[in-house]
Amino acid sequence: MKPELAALAQRVKGFMPHNEGLALYRAGAEVAALGSLVEIGSYCGKSAVYLGAAAAEAGSVLFTIDHHHGSEEMQAGWEHHDAELVDPRTGLMDSLPVLRQTISEAGLDDTVVPIVGDSVTVASHFGAAALVFIDGGHGTAPAHADYEAWSPKVRPGGLLAIHDVFADPADGGRPPYEIWLRALEDGFVEHAAEGSLRVMRR
Ligand code: SAH
Ligand code: MG
């Protein structure tokens, strides 16, 4: 990964440790020649810089999907709330302006295509992908819905990545771990692991 992009990714607000971001970049780079990359959960674009860097090198694209109003745990009063991301006109969270700024600073405007909307709605109109990265809503219903809607989109030979997979409940919530187990049961094969990132091959 180009050092300037690696440095930028580390400055962007978000939830992706650098070692896990680099593992995501490697996964993207491996399969980007097969087709497009898809990310569920753009937030401010941190992980999109890692995946976008991989897509750009292969002449592919990254579709990054988010409604930009934040997950449950990002709303006011919750653990991951960031008051700077509240739109004063609506009182709602809006991370889209920061995402646009990140993509433009990274020079990835031609590579990273933001899609603003609900991930399952988008999935129902979406074709196949070389890589799908699931990092959207982390509650039981949203995580399982993302798995059901998006895992079938991974091309044979492509990769499914899931973030925040914690085997020990003391380290974090269950749903990402549950959908990782489901993927293995459904025949995805373990490919790489770094921190809480799991990558599987279809
Ligand atoms: N990948 C990001 C972090 C994503 S946080 C990073 O690298 O920092 C999870 C994001 O998922 C939030 O921005 C939230 O708005 C989004 N999200 C939650 N549920 C969603 C849904 N149903 N459809 C689209 N986006 C959703
Ligand atoms: Mg995450």
mmCIF file of C-alpha atoms and ligand atoms in Angstrom:
data_model
loop_
_atom_site.group_PDB
_atom_site.id
_atom_site.type_symbol
_atom_site.label_atom_id
_atom_site.label_comp_id
_atom_site.label_asym_id
_atom_site.label_seq_id
_atom_site.Cartn_x
_atom_site.Cartn_y
_atom_site.Cartn_z
ATOM 1 C CA MET A 1 0.000 0.000 0.000
ATOM 2 C CA LYS A 2 1.298 3.459 -0.900
ATOM 3 C CA PRO A 3 2.797 5.106 2.220
ATOM 4 C CA GLU A 4 0.802 8.361 1.706
ATOM 5 C CA LEU A 5 -2.482 6.446 1.714
ATOM 6 C CA ALA A 6 -1.439 4.339 4.706
ATOM 7 C CA ALA A 7 -0.607 7.546 6.584
ATOM 8 C CA LEU A 8 -3.909 9.174 5.606
ATOM 9 C CA ALA A 9 -5.947 6.101 6.611
ATOM 10 C CA GLN A 10 -4.457 6.272 10.086
ATOM 11 C CA ARG A 11 -5.543 9.906 10.508
ATOM 12 C CA VAL A 12 -9.182 9.310 9.501
ATOM 13 C CA LYS A 13 -11.737 9.030 12.286
ATOM 14 C CA GLY A 14 -13.122 5.535 12.679
ATOM 15 C CA PHE A 15 -12.876 1.997 13.878
ATOM 16 C CA MET A 16 -10.134 0.171 11.995
ATOM 17 C CA PRO A 17 -6.732 -0.455 13.603
ATOM 18 C CA HIS A 18 -3.890 -0.108 11.106
ATOM 19 C CA ASN A 19 -2.814 -3.768 11.198
ATOM 20 C CA GLU A 20 -6.386 -4.840 10.413
ATOM 21 C CA GLY A 21 -6.664 -2.195 7.707
ATOM 22 C CA LEU A 22 -3.523 -3.522 6.048
ATOM 23 C CA ALA A 23 -4.955 -7.056 6.147
ATOM 24 C CA LEU A 24 -8.098 -5.700 4.500
ATOM 25 C CA TYR A 25 -5.961 -3.998 1.848
ATOM 26 C CA ARG A 26 -4.170 -7.316 1.135
ATOM 27 C CA ALA A 27 -7.491 -9.158 0.809
ATOM 28 C CA GLY A 28 -8.779 -6.498 -1.594
ATOM 29 C CA ALA A 29 -5.570 -6.559 -3.629
ATOM 30 C CA GLU A 30 -5.791 -10.338 -4.002
ATOM 31 C CA VAL A 31 -9.195 -10.325 -5.685
ATOM 32 C CA ALA A 32 -9.743 -6.837 -7.146
ATOM 33 C CA ALA A 33 -8.890 -8.151 -10.634
ATOM 34 C CA LEU A 34 -11.957 -10.444 -10.361
ATOM 35 C CA GLY A 35 -14.452 -7.595 -9.986
ATOM 36 C CA SER A 36 -15.659 -4.827 -7.709
ATOM 37 C CA LEU A 37 -15.189 -4.568 -3.961
ATOM 38 C CA VAL A 38 -18.110 -3.764 -1.641
ATOM 39 C CA GLU A 39 -18.064 -2.374 1.873
ATOM 40 C CA ILE A 40 -21.048 -2.253 4.237
ATOM 41 C CA GLY A 41 -20.416 0.537 6.781
ATOM 42 C CA SER A 42 -18.446 3.470 5.322
ATOM 43 C CA TYR A 43 -18.678 5.816 8.332
ATOM 44 C CA CYS A 44 -15.910 8.405 7.739
ATOM 45 C CA GLY A 45 -14.044 6.332 5.163
ATOM 46 C CA LYS A 46 -11.210 4.867 7.192
ATOM 47 C CA SER A 47 -11.543 1.273 5.968
ATOM 48 C CA ALA A 48 -12.550 2.620 2.533
ATOM 49 C CA VAL A 49 -9.053 4.067 2.140
ATOM 50 C CA TYR A 50 -7.481 0.610 2.631
ATOM 51 C CA LEU A 51 -9.931 -1.134 0.297
ATOM 52 C CA GLY A 52 -9.966 1.783 -2.125
ATOM 53 C CA ALA A 53 -6.172 1.670 -2.405
ATOM 54 C CA ALA A 54 -6.412 -2.010 -3.411
ATOM 55 C CA ALA A 55 -9.203 -1.309 -5.923
ATOM 56 C CA ALA A 56 -7.301 1.613 -7.492
ATOM 57 C CA GLU A 57 -4.153 -0.461 -8.058
ATOM 58 C CA ALA A 58 -6.186 -3.077 -9.950
ATOM 59 C CA GLY A 59 -8.280 -0.570 -11.905
ATOM 60 C CA SER A 60 -11.366 -1.809 -10.033
ATOM 61 C CA VAL A 61 -13.836 0.090 -7.838
ATOM 62 C CA LEU A 62 -15.050 0.035 -4.256
ATOM 63 C CA PHE A 63 -18.755 0.573 -3.598
ATOM 64 C CA THR A 64 -19.076 1.721 0.007
ATOM 65 C CA ILE A 65 -22.574 1.626 1.497
ATOM 66 C CA ASP A 66 -23.932 3.504 4.510
ATOM 67 C CA HIS A 67 -27.109 5.421 5.362
ATOM 68 C CA HIS A 68 -24.744 7.701 7.299
ATOM 69 C CA HIS A 69 -27.114 8.122 10.243
ATOM 70 C CA GLY A 70 -25.002 5.888 12.480
ATOM 71 C CA SER A 71 -25.583 2.568 14.186
ATOM 72 C CA GLU A 72 -27.414 2.281 17.521
ATOM 73 C CA GLU A 73 -24.230 2.537 19.540
ATOM 74 C CA MET A 74 -23.305 5.798 17.757
ATOM 75 C CA GLN A 75 -26.439 7.743 18.741
ATOM 76 C CA ALA A 76 -26.326 10.489 21.395
ATOM 77 C CA GLY A 77 -25.711 9.077 24.849
ATOM 78 C CA TRP A 78 -24.106 5.874 23.559
ATOM 79 C CA GLU A 79 -20.546 4.614 23.712
ATOM 80 C CA HIS A 80 -19.430 5.487 20.165
ATOM 81 C CA HIS A 81 -21.241 8.834 19.800
ATOM 82 C CA ASP A 82 -19.299 11.672 18.201
ATOM 83 C CA ALA A 83 -21.051 15.039 18.630
ATOM 84 C CA GLU A 84 -19.002 16.536 15.757
ATOM 85 C CA LEU A 85 -20.905 14.302 13.335
ATOM 86 C CA VAL A 86 -24.377 15.595 14.214
ATOM 87 C CA ASP A 87 -26.093 17.665 11.513
ATOM 88 C CA PRO A 88 -27.375 20.742 13.411
ATOM 89 C CA ARG A 89 -30.282 21.164 10.981
ATOM 90 C CA THR A 90 -31.746 17.735 11.619
ATOM 91 C CA GLY A 91 -30.167 16.666 14.903
ATOM 92 C CA LEU A 92 -29.307 13.398 13.155
ATOM 93 C CA MET A 93 -25.873 11.927 12.688
ATOM 94 C CA ASP A 94 -24.403 12.489 9.249
ATOM 95 C CA SER A 95 -20.994 11.057 8.404
ATOM 96 C CA LEU A 96 -21.352 11.588 4.628
ATOM 97 C CA PRO A 97 -19.553 14.981 4.468
ATOM 98 C CA VAL A 98 -16.522 13.487 6.230
ATOM 99 C CA LEU A 99 -16.576 10.430 3.941
ATOM 100 C CA ARG A 100 -16.486 12.704 0.869
ATOM 101 C CA GLN A 101 -13.602 14.669 2.339
ATOM 102 C CA THR A 102 -11.655 11.454 3.068
ATOM 103 C CA ILE A 103 -12.156 10.075 -0.452
ATOM 104 C CA SER A 104 -11.121 13.343 -2.043
ATOM 105 C CA GLU A 105 -8.026 13.751 0.182
ATOM 106 C CA ALA A 106 -7.041 10.187 -0.714
ATOM 107 C CA GLY A 107 -7.325 10.990 -4.427
ATOM 108 C CA LEU A 108 -9.802 8.118 -4.750
ATOM 109 C CA ASP A 109 -12.784 9.983 -6.268
ATOM 110 C CA ASP A 110 -12.640 7.826 -9.401
ATOM 111 C CA THR A 111 -12.346 4.575 -7.435
ATOM 112 C CA VAL A 112 -14.511 4.798 -4.318
ATOM 113 C CA VAL A 113 -18.230 5.119 -5.067
ATOM 114 C CA PRO A 114 -20.364 5.959 -2.029
ATOM 115 C CA ILE A 115 -23.880 4.553 -1.972
ATOM 116 C CA VAL A 116 -26.128 6.285 0.569
ATOM 117 C CA GLY A 117 -28.882 4.003 1.790
ATOM 118 C CA ASP A 118 -29.879 0.936 3.732
ATOM 119 C CA SER A 119 -27.516 -1.957 3.049
ATOM 120 C CA VAL A 120 -30.194 -4.640 2.598
ATOM 121 C CA THR A 121 -32.186 -2.438 0.200
ATOM 122 C CA VAL A 122 -29.057 -1.853 -1.871
ATOM 123 C CA ALA A 123 -28.243 -5.586 -1.843
ATOM 124 C CA SER A 124 -31.588 -6.480 -3.367
ATOM 125 C CA HIS A 125 -30.596 -4.498 -6.490
ATOM 126 C CA PHE A 126 -26.921 -5.405 -6.581
ATOM 127 C CA GLY A 127 -24.922 -7.982 -8.575
ATOM 128 C CA ALA A 128 -21.826 -10.019 -7.778
ATOM 129 C CA ALA A 129 -18.672 -8.746 -6.085
ATOM 130 C CA ALA A 130 -15.074 -9.950 -5.784
ATOM 131 C CA LEU A 131 -14.998 -8.996 -2.109
ATOM 132 C CA VAL A 132 -17.698 -8.089 0.397
ATOM 133 C CA PHE A 133 -16.644 -6.507 3.682
ATOM 134 C CA ILE A 134 -19.333 -6.493 6.388
ATOM 135 C CA ASP A 135 -18.886 -3.748 9.025
ATOM 136 C CA GLY A 136 -22.353 -2.163 9.239
ATOM 137 C CA GLY A 137 -24.900 -2.489 12.058
ATOM 138 C CA HIS A 138 -23.493 -4.742 14.770
ATOM 139 C CA GLY A 139 -26.788 -5.699 16.487
ATOM 140 C CA THR A 140 -28.290 -9.168 15.984
ATOM 141 C CA ALA A 141 -30.905 -8.233 13.365
ATOM 142 C CA PRO A 142 -28.709 -5.943 11.202
ATOM 143 C CA ALA A 143 -25.632 -8.201 11.257
ATOM 144 C CA HIS A 144 -27.589 -11.327 10.300
ATOM 145 C CA ALA A 145 -29.551 -9.368 7.675
ATOM 146 C CA ASP A 146 -26.303 -8.126 6.129
ATOM 147 C CA TYR A 147 -24.907 -11.647 6.106
ATOM 148 C CA GLU A 148 -28.034 -13.042 4.429
ATOM 149 C CA ALA A 149 -28.245 -10.254 1.862
ATOM 150 C CA TRP A 150 -24.566 -9.908 1.010
ATOM 151 C CA SER A 151 -22.792 -13.256 1.405
ATOM 152 C CA PRO A 152 -24.471 -14.675 -1.754
ATOM 153 C CA LYS A 153 -23.009 -11.741 -3.727
ATOM 154 C CA VAL A 154 -19.438 -12.989 -3.285
ATOM 155 C CA ARG A 155 -18.220 -14.529 -6.537
ATOM 156 C CA PRO A 156 -16.801 -18.056 -6.423
ATOM 157 C CA GLY A 157 -13.119 -17.579 -5.596
ATOM 158 C CA GLY A 158 -13.932 -14.172 -4.071
ATOM 159 C CA LEU A 159 -13.571 -13.132 -0.440
ATOM 160 C CA LEU A 160 -15.965 -12.364 2.413
ATOM 161 C CA ALA A 161 -14.504 -10.226 5.207
ATOM 162 C CA ILE A 162 -16.182 -9.563 8.554
ATOM 163 C CA HIS A 163 -15.046 -7.038 11.157
ATOM 164 C CA ASP A 164 -15.335 -7.127 14.966
ATOM 165 C CA VAL A 165 -15.342 -10.919 15.255
ATOM 166 C CA PHE A 166 -14.611 -11.744 18.886
ATOM 167 C CA ALA A 167 -14.508 -15.359 20.021
ATOM 168 C CA ASP A 168 -14.521 -14.247 23.682
ATOM 169 C CA PRO A 169 -17.741 -12.405 24.643
ATOM 170 C CA ALA A 170 -15.661 -10.309 27.073
ATOM 171 C CA ASP A 171 -13.997 -8.625 24.072
ATOM 172 C CA GLY A 172 -17.125 -7.491 22.211
ATOM 173 C CA GLY A 173 -20.619 -8.147 20.894
ATOM 174 C CA ARG A 174 -21.760 -11.518 19.536
ATOM 175 C CA PRO A 175 -23.434 -10.869 16.175
ATOM 176 C CA PRO A 176 -20.297 -10.458 14.014
ATOM 177 C CA TYR A 177 -18.927 -13.661 15.553
ATOM 178 C CA GLU A 178 -22.241 -15.439 14.903
ATOM 179 C CA ILE A 179 -22.275 -14.505 11.224
ATOM 180 C CA TRP A 180 -18.643 -15.602 10.876
ATOM 181 C CA LEU A 181 -19.712 -19.026 12.223
ATOM 182 C CA ARG A 182 -22.615 -19.060 9.782
ATOM 183 C CA ALA A 183 -20.270 -18.361 6.886
ATOM 184 C CA LEU A 184 -18.045 -21.290 7.846
ATOM 185 C CA GLU A 185 -21.118 -23.524 8.126
ATOM 186 C CA ASP A 186 -22.213 -22.302 4.696
ATOM 187 C CA GLY A 187 -18.932 -23.454 3.174
ATOM 188 C CA PHE A 188 -16.771 -20.310 3.197
ATOM 189 C CA VAL A 189 -13.168 -21.291 3.957
ATOM 190 C CA GLU A 190 -10.932 -19.456 6.416
ATOM 191 C CA HIS A 191 -8.361 -17.412 4.530
ATOM 192 C CA ALA A 192 -6.834 -14.768 6.822
ATOM 193 C CA ALA A 193 -7.268 -13.311 10.294
ATOM 194 C CA GLU A 194 -5.851 -10.143 11.853
ATOM 195 C CA GLY A 195 -7.137 -8.774 15.165
ATOM 196 C CA SER A 196 -10.923 -8.940 14.917
ATOM 197 C CA LEU A 197 -10.891 -9.104 11.093
ATOM 198 C CA ARG A 198 -11.748 -12.447 9.504
ATOM 199 C CA VAL A 199 -11.397 -13.126 5.782
ATOM 200 C CA MET A 200 -12.927 -16.188 4.109
ATOM 201 C CA ARG A 201 -12.884 -17.494 0.580
ATOM 202 C CA ARG A 202 -15.964 -18.663 -1.277
HETATM 203 N N1 SAH B 1 -15.829 0.749 8.425
HETATM 204 C C1 SAH B 1 -15.876 1.945 9.249
HETATM 205 C C2 SAH B 1 -16.757 1.798 10.478
HETATM 206 C C3 SAH B 1 -18.200 1.480 10.166
HETATM 207 S S1 SAH B 1 -19.231 1.811 11.562
HETATM 208 C C4 SAH B 1 -14.464 2.392 9.619
HETATM 209 O O1 SAH B 1 -13.501 1.909 9.043
HETATM 210 O O2 SAH B 1 -14.298 3.235 10.488
HETATM 211 C C5 SAH B 1 -20.765 1.159 11.042
HETATM 212 C C6 SAH B 1 -21.517 2.005 10.032
HETATM 213 O O3 SAH B 1 -22.599 1.205 9.559
HETATM 214 C C7 SAH B 1 -22.140 3.304 10.552
HETATM 215 O O4 SAH B 1 -21.617 4.417 9.864
HETATM 216 C C8 SAH B 1 -23.650 3.143 10.304
HETATM 217 O O5 SAH B 1 -24.291 4.323 9.845
HETATM 218 C C9 SAH B 1 -23.681 2.062 9.242
HETATM 219 N N2 SAH B 1 -24.918 1.273 9.208
HETATM 220 C C10 SAH B 1 -25.521 0.642 10.243
HETATM 221 N N3 SAH B 1 -26.621 -0.011 9.823
HETATM 222 C C11 SAH B 1 -26.736 0.214 8.477
HETATM 223 C C12 SAH B 1 -27.672 -0.177 7.469
HETATM 224 N N4 SAH B 1 -28.714 -0.947 7.753
HETATM 225 N N5 SAH B 1 -27.469 0.248 6.201
HETATM 226 C C13 SAH B 1 -26.415 1.056 5.899
HETATM 227 N N6 SAH B 1 -25.489 1.439 6.816
HETATM 228 C C14 SAH B 1 -25.648 1.043 8.087
HETATM 229 MG MG MG B 2 -15.812 -2.423 12.760
#
